[in-house]
XYZ file of C-alpha atoms in Angstrom:
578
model
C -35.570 -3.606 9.182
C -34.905 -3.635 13.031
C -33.728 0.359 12.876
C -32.509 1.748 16.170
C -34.653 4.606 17.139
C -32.636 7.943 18.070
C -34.013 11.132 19.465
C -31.971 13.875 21.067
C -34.486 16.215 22.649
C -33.320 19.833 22.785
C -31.828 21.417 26.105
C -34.343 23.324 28.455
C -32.165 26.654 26.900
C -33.143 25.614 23.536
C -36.222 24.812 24.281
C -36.880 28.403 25.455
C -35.283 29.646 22.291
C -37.599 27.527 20.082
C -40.871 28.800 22.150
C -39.407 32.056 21.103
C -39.502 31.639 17.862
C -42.141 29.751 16.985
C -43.832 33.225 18.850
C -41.774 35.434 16.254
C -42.015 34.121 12.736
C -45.648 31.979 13.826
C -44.293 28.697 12.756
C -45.623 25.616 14.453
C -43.695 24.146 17.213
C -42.261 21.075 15.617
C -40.834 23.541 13.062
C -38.946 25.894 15.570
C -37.554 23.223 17.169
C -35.896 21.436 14.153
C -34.562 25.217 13.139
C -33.321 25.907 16.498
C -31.547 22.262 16.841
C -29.731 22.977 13.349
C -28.896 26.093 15.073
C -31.377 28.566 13.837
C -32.185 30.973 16.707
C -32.891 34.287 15.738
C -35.855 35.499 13.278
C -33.370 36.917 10.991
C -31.487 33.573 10.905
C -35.110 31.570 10.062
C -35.568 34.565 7.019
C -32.223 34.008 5.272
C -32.999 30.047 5.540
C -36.157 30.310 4.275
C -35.328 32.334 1.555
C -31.762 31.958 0.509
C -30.921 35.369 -1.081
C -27.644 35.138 -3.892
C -26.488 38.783 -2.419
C -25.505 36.952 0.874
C -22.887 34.507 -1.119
C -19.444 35.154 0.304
C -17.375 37.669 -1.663
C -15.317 34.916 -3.946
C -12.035 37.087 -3.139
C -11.485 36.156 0.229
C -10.281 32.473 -0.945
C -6.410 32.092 -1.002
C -4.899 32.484 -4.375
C -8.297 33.890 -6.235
C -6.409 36.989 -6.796
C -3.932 35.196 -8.661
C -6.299 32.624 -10.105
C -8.004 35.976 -12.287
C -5.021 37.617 -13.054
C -3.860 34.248 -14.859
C -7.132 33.931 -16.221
C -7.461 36.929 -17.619
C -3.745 37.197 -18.938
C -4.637 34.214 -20.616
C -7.250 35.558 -22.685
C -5.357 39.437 -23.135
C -2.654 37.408 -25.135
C -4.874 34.646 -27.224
C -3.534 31.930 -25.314
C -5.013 28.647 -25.848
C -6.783 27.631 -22.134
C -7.913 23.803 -21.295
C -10.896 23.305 -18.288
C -9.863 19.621 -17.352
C -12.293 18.055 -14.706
C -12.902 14.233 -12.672
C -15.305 12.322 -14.700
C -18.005 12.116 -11.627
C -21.116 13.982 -12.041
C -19.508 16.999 -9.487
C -16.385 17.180 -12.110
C -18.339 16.893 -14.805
C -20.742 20.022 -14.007
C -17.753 21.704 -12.818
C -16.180 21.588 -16.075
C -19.205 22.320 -18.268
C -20.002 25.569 -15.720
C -16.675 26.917 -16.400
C -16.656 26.045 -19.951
C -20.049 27.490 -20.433
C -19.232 30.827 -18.776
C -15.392 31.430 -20.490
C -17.159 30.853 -23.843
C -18.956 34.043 -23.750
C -16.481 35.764 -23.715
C -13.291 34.055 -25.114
C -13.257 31.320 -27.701
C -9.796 29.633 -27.942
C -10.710 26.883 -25.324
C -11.348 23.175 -24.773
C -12.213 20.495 -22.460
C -10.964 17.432 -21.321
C -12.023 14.702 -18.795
C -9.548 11.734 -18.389
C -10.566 8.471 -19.265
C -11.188 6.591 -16.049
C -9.803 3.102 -17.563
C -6.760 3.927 -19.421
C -5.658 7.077 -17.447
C -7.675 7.170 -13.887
C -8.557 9.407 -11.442
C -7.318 13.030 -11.725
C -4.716 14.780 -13.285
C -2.143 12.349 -15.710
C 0.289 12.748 -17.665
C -1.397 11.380 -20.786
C -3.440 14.490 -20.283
C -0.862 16.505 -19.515
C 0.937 15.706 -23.301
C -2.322 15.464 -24.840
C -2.761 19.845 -23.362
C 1.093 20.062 -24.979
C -0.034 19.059 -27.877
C -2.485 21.280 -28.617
C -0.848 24.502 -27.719
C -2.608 24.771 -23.964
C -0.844 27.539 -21.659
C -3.209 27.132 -18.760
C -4.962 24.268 -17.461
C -8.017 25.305 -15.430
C -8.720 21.582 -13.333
C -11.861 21.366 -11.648
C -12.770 18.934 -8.634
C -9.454 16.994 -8.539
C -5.642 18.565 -8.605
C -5.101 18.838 -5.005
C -2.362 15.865 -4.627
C -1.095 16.058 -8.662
C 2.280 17.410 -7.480
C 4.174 14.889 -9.787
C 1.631 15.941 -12.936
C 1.712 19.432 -12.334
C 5.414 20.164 -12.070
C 5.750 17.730 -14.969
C 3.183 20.124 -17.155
C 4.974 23.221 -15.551
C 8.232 21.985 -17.312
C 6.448 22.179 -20.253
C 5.622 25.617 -19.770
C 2.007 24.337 -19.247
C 0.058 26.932 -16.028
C -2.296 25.073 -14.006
C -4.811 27.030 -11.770
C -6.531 24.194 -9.441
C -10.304 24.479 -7.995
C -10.721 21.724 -5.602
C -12.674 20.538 -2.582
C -10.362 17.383 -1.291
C -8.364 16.994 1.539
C -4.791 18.124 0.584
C -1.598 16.777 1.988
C 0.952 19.278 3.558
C 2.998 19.703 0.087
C 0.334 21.516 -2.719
C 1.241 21.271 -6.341
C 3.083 24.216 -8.109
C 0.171 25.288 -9.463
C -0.062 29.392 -10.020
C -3.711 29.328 -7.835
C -4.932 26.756 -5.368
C -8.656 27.494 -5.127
C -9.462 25.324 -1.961
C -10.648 26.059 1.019
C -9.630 23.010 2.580
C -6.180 24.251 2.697
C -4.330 24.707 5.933
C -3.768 28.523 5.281
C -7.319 29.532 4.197
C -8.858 32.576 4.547
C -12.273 31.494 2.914
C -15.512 31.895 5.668
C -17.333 28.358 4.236
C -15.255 24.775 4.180
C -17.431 22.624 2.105
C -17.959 24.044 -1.449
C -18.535 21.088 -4.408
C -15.895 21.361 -6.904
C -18.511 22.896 -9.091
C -18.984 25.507 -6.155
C -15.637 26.197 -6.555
C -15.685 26.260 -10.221
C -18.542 28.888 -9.622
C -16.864 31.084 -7.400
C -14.141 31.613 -9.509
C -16.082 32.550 -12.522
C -17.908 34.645 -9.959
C -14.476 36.797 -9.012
C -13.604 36.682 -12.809
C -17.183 38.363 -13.476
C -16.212 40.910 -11.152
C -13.173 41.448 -12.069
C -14.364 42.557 -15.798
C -17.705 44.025 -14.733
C -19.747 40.988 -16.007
C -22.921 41.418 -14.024
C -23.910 38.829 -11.748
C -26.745 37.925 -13.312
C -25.009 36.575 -16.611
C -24.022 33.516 -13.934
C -27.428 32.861 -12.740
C -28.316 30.307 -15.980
C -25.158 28.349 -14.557
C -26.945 27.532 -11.169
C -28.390 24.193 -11.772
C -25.367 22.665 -12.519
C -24.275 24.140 -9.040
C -27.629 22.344 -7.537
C -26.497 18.729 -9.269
C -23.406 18.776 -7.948
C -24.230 19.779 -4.258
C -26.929 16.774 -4.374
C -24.857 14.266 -6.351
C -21.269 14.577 -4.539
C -23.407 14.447 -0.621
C -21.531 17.823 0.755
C -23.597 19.693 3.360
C -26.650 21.777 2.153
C -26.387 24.554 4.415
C -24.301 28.136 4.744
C -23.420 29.159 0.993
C -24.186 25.173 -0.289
C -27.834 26.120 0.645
C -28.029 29.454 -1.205
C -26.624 28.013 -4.566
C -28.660 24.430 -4.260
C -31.690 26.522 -3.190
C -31.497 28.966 -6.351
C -30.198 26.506 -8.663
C -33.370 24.447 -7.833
C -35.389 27.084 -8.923
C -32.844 27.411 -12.435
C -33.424 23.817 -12.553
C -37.077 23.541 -12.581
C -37.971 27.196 -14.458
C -34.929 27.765 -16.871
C -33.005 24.917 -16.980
C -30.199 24.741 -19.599
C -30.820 22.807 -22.721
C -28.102 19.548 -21.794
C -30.013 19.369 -18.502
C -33.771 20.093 -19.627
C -32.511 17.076 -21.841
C -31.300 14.531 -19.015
C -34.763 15.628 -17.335
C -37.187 14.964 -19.926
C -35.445 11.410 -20.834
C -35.724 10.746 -16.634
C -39.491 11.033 -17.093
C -39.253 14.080 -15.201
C -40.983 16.635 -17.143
C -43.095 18.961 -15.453
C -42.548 17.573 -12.002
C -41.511 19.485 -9.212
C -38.048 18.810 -8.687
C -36.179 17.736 -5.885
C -32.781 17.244 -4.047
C -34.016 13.526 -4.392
C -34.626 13.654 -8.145
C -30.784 14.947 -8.487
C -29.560 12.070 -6.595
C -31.970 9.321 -8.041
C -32.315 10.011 -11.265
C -30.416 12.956 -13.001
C -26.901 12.354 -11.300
C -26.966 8.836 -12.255
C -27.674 9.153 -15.316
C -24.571 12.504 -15.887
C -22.118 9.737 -14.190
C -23.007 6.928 -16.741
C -21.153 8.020 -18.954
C -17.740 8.357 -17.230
C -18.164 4.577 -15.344
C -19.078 3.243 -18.751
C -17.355 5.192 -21.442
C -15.775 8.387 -20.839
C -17.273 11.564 -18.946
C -16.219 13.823 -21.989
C -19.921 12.905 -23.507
C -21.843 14.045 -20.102
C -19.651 17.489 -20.317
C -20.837 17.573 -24.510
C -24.468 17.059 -23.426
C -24.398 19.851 -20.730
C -22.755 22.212 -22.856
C -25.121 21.199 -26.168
C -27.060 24.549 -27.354
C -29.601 22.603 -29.663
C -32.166 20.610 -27.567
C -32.591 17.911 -30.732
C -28.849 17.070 -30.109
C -29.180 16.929 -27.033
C -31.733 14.777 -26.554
C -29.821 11.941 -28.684
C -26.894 12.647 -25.994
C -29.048 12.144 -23.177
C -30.594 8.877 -24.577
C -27.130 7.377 -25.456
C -26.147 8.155 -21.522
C -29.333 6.859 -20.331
C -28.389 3.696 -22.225
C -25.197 3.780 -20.392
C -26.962 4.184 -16.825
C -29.092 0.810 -17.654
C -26.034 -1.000 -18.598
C -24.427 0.504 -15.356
C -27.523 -0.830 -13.531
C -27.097 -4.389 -14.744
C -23.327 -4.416 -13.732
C -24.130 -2.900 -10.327
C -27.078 -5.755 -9.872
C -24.419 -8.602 -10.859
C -21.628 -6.886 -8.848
C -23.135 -6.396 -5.407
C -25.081 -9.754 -5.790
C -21.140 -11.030 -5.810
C -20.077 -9.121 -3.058
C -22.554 -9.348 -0.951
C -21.674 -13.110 -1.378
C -18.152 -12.673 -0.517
C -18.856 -10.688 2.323
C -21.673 -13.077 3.806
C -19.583 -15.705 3.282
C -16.533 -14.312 5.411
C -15.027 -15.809 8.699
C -16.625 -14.427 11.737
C -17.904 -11.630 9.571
C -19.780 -10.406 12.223
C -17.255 -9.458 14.441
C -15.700 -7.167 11.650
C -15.480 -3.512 12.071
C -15.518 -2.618 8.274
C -15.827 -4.639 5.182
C -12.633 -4.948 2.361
C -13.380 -7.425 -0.411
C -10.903 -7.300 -3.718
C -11.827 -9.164 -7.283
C -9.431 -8.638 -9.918
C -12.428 -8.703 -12.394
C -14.761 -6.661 -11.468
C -15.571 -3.150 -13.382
C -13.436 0.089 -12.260
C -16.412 1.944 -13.027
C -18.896 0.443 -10.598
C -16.944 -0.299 -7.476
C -18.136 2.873 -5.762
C -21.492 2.053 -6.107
C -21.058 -1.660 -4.502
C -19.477 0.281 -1.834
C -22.521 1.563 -1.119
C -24.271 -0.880 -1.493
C -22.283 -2.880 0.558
C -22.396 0.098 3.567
C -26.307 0.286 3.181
C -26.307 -3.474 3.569
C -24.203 -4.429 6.255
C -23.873 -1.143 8.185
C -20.055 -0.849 8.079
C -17.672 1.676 6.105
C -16.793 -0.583 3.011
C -13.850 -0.674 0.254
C -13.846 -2.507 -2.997
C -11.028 -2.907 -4.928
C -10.236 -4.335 -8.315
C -7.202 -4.612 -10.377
C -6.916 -1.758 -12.965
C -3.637 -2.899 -15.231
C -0.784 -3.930 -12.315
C -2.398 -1.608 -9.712
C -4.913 -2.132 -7.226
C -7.327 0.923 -7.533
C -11.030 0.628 -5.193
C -13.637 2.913 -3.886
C -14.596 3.537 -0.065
C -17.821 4.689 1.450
C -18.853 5.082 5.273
C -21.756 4.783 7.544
C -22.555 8.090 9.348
C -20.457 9.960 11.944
C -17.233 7.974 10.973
C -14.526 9.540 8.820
C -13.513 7.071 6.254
C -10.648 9.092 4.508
C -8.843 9.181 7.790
C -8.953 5.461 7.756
C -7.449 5.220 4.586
C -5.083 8.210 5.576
C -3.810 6.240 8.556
C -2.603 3.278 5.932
C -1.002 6.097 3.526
C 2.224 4.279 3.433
C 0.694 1.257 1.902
C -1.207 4.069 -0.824
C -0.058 4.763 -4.181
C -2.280 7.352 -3.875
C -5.887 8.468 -2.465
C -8.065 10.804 -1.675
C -11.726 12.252 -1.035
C -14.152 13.319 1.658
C -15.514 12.270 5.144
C -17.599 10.180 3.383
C -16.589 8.529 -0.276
C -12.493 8.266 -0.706
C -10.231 6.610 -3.651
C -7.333 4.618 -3.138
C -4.586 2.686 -5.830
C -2.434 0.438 -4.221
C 0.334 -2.120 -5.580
C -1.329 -6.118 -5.110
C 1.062 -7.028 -2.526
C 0.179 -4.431 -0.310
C -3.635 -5.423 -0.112
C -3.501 -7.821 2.704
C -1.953 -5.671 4.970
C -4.144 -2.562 3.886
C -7.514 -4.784 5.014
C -5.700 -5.933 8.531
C -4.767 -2.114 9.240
C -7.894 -0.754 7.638
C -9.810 -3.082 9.651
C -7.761 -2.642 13.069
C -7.967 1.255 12.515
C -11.944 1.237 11.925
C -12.691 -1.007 15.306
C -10.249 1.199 17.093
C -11.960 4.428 16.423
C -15.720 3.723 15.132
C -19.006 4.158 17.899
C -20.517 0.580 17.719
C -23.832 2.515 17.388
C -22.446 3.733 13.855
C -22.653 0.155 12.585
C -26.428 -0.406 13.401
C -29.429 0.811 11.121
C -30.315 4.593 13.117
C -33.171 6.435 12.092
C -33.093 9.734 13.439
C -36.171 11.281 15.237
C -36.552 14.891 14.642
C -39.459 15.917 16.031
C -43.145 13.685 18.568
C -46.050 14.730 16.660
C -49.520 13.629 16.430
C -51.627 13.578 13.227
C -53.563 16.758 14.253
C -50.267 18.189 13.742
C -50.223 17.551 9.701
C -51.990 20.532 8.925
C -51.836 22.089 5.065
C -49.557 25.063 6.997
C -47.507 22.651 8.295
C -46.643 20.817 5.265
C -45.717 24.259 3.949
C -43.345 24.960 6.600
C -41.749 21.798 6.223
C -41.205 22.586 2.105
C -39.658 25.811 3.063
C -37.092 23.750 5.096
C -35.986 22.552 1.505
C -33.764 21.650 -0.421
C -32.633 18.864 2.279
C -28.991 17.367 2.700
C -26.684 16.877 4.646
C -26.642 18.990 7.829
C -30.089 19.728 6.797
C -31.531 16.497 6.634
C -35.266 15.661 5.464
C -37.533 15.933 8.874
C -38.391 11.880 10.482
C -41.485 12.173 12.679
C -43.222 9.978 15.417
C -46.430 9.168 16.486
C -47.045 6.857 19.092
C -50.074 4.807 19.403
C -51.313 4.777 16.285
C -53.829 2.150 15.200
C -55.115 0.901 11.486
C -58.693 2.606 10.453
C -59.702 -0.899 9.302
C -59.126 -0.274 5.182
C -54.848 -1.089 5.498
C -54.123 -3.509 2.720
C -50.655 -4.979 1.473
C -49.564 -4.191 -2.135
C -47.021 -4.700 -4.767
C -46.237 -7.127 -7.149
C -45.011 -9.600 -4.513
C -47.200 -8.004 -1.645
C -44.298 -6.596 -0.164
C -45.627 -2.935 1.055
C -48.801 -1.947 2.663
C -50.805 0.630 1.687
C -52.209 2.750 5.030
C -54.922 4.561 6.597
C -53.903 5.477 9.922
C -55.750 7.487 13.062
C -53.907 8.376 16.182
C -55.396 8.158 19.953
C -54.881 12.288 19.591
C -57.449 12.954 17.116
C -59.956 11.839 14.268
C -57.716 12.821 11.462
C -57.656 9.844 8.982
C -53.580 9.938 7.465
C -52.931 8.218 4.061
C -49.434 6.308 4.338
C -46.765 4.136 2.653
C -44.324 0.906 3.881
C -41.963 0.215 1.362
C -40.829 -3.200 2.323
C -42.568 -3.555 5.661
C -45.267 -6.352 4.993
C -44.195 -8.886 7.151
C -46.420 -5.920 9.931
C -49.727 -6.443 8.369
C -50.719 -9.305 10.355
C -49.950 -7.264 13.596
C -51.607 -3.935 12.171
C -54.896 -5.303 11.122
C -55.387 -6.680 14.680
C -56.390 -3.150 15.613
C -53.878 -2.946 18.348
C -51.811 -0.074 18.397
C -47.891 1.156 17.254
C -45.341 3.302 16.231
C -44.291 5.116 13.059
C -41.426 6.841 11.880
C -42.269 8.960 8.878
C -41.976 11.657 6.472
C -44.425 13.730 5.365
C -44.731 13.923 1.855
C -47.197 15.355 -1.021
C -49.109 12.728 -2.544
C -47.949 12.550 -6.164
C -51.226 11.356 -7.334
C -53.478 13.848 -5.607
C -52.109 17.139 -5.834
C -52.370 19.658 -2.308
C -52.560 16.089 -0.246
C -50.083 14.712 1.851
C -49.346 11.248 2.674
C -46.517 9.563 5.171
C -43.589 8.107 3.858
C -43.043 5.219 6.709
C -39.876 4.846 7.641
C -40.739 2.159 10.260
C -43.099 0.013 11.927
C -42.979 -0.601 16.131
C -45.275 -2.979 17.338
C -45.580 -2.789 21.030
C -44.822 -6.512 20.955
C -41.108 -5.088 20.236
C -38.861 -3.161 22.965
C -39.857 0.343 23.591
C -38.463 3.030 22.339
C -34.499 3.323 22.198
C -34.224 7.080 23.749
């Protein structure tokens, strides 16, 4: 991969600020300049990142409409009144719906759960759901991670005599659904200190104020916090401010305590007794939670995470896991057909973004060619299929650029969409899809950076190998859990050379195994190249490069670490791209 090399060094002010503090809380360079450049400054600041502390979450009553959100709530339960938690069918609505569930059931028994069926019904709240609440009796709807834009549903439920209170983390439009509380702190009129909650996060909070509000003590709410952490890492929403103190704690939930549904999903991952990660959330346990909602229907993922016995539980989580592997071979065959279509385009290099459509292919899995289709050819991508006699697809983006404002700016051609920066959905009629991919197209090369189409890795930090110390591979795990806004640290070290015992490995010889020294020192550093082979030849001519890495624990040898290689720069290749 021919990655563009980006490093922003840090202003002679900040630069100061980080000698400062590297002074104050004895951290190593490096480290004080990464905090500083997320804008860490003070020693107090570095202490609350470090150690996240659940007393510093924001007090859940300064979001719009919680006040009203509790009083429903708990008028609902004071007169036996039958409550649905309805949630998206993605592994953020899923956990969102299961948190809530979880927590209300303590304390109040006459309640259900629902998650639409993604084929027959789609995305959000419908009216199917709506009749199906009707029918058994529900007064309030409690609808977790989607809502924002169901005006139509909502007003149709509220002639029903049907309440809904919505928790939500999407972009609304200017006219909000008569709902009796809009939990969302996207809204225009917010009063809520921190923007980017999960939809579980908002689930949380408001079980949070309803805690308070009947003198639950916090700590009943505590068991509920790794279903906060899979969300934050599944749905890609910034880990820092109050993300950071609930992924950071609900790590810990995860990996001591975790509830029985999830111990479950972990020990059917092949993730029992490891140390777990944002990673292992977004590899293998969020996967495997959104199976069942591309495949079947998400109702089984919120049964699994709600499941008390651990036998039962363990069938559920096989049966998804079953799903995932048949969602694997669909996304295989899928993006080996797009990536087809899109290779086989007219001047496809000159595009800006990337729309394909096939009426056939699987409403469950389009989001994932998406992103397939983004990593692949650098460009925000949509895929649409038909779903019945609408168009429905899936969007993702390359970094910096806002995809749901590209779809926003083509809202008259929309049934209907929504989503983040990021990921968006979109249902169109079939008529309207060649003029959505001209405007969508025109609107992306209008407004994207031509450097946000090329493959960046992003340089944190110039170190050499006498650098890697054991302290400084525990200053870098305290920097966890990594995310967005807080990404995973990329080092560089120029001039390195092979120590002569480099070898290429893999079933098709496709990586190379390392042992690296630097012109700095004599420390001997253990590495990895996924994927890079095609370097060997260069490297075991002793003459020297460039790495971009990570710095990782070696799985195999416990207290060692090892570099993840991002990249390989021969000096055969142009210099650095500063």
């Amino acid at each position: 991969m021919n990655y563009r090399w980006n490093y922003e060094p840090l202003t002679p002010e900040n630069q100061d600020c980080a000698e400062v503090l590297a002074e104050e809380v004895r951290v190593s360079p490096a480290v004080a300049q990464m905090l500083v450049a997320r804008g860490i400054r003070t020693a107090d600041e570095v202490r609350r990142f470090f150690r996240p502390q659940l007393l510093e979450l924001h007090d859940p009553y300064l979001m719009k409409d919680m006040d009203k959100a509790v009083e429903r709530l708990n008028e609902a339960m004071g007169q036996r009144e039958r409550i649905m938690v309805y949630g998206d069918y993605d592994v953020d609505g899923c956990t969102a719906v299961a948190l809530v569930y979880r927590f209300i059931t303590q304390f109040y028994s006459n309640v259900e759960c629902y998650i639409p069926d993604r084929s027959e019904e789609g995305y959000g709240v419908s009216l199917k759901g709506v009749d199906y609440a009707e029918s058994q009796g529900v007064k309030l709807v409690i609808v977790l991670d989607c809502g924002i834009k169901a005006i139509e549903e909502i007003q149709y439920a509220k002639d029903k005599g049907i309440d809904f209170i919505i928790c939500d983390h999407h972009v609304p439009d200017d006219v909000l659904p008569p709902a009796v509380a809009i939990l969302n702190a996207k809204r225009v009129d917010n009063t809520y200190p921190y923007l980017d909650l999960s939809g579980c996060g908002v689930g949380f909070k408001f079980m949070q104020a309803f805690a308070i509000s009947n003198a639950i003590p916090f700590s009943s709410l505590i068991p509920l916090l790794d279903l906060c952490a899979i969300s934050i890492a599944s749905d890609i929403v910034p880990v820092m401010g109050e993300n950071r103190i609930l992924a950071y704690h609900g790590l810990r939930q995860l990996n001591n305590n975790p509830s029985v549904g999830v111990k479950a999903v972990v020990d059917v991952c092949g993730l029992t007794g490891k140390d777990l990660t944002m990673s292992d959330i977004i590899f293998k346990i969020g996967p495997r939670i959104n199976a069942s909602g591309r495949i079947q229907n998400g109702k089984e993922s919120v049964d699994l995470l709600v499941e008390r016995d651990y036998d039962r539980a363990y069938a559920m989580a096989e049966t998804i896991n079953c799903y995932n592997e048949e969602r694997k071979e669909l996304d295989k065959r899928m993006t080996v057909e797009a990536s087809k279509v899109v290779a086989q385009m007219p001047e496809v290099d000159d595009k800006s973004a990337i729309v394909i459509y096939n009426a056939d292919w699987h409403k469950g899995v389009i989001g994932i060619v998406a992103s397939r289709l983004t990593e692949e050819f650098f460009r925000p991508a949509v895929v649409l299929t038909l779903d019945g006699d609408i168009v429905t697809g899936s969007a993702r983006s390359v970094s910096g650029f806002d995809v749901y404002k590209a779809i926003q700016s083509c809202e008259d051609l929309l049934d209907n969409f929504g989503g983040h920066t990021y990921a968006a959905g979109l249902s169109m009629k079939l008529e309207h899809v060649e003029e959505f991919t001209r405007r969508f197209e025109e609107y992306v090369h209008e407004n994207i950076d031509p450097s946000q189409t090329l493959p960046n890795l992003d340089i944190h930090a110039f170190i050499n190998f006498k650098d890697i110390t054991p302290r400084f591979h525990s200053e870098l795990k305290r920097m966890r859990p990594f995310g967005p806004d807080n990404p995973k640290p990329l080092f560089c070290t120029k001039h390195v050379f092979d120590y002569g015992t480099s070898k290429v490995v893999g079933r098709q010889q496709e990586h190379i195994k390392l042992e690296l020294v630097d012109s700095k020192s004599n420390n001997v550093m253990n590495g990895i190249a996924f994927g890079q082979s095609s370097e060997a030849r260069y490297i075991k001519t002793k003459r020297s490069f460039d790495i971009v890495y990570s710095v990782e624990e070696n799985s195999r040898k416990h207290g060692e670490v090892q570099l993840l290689i991002e990249d390989i720069r021969t000096h055969e290749q142009d210099a650095l791209n500063e």
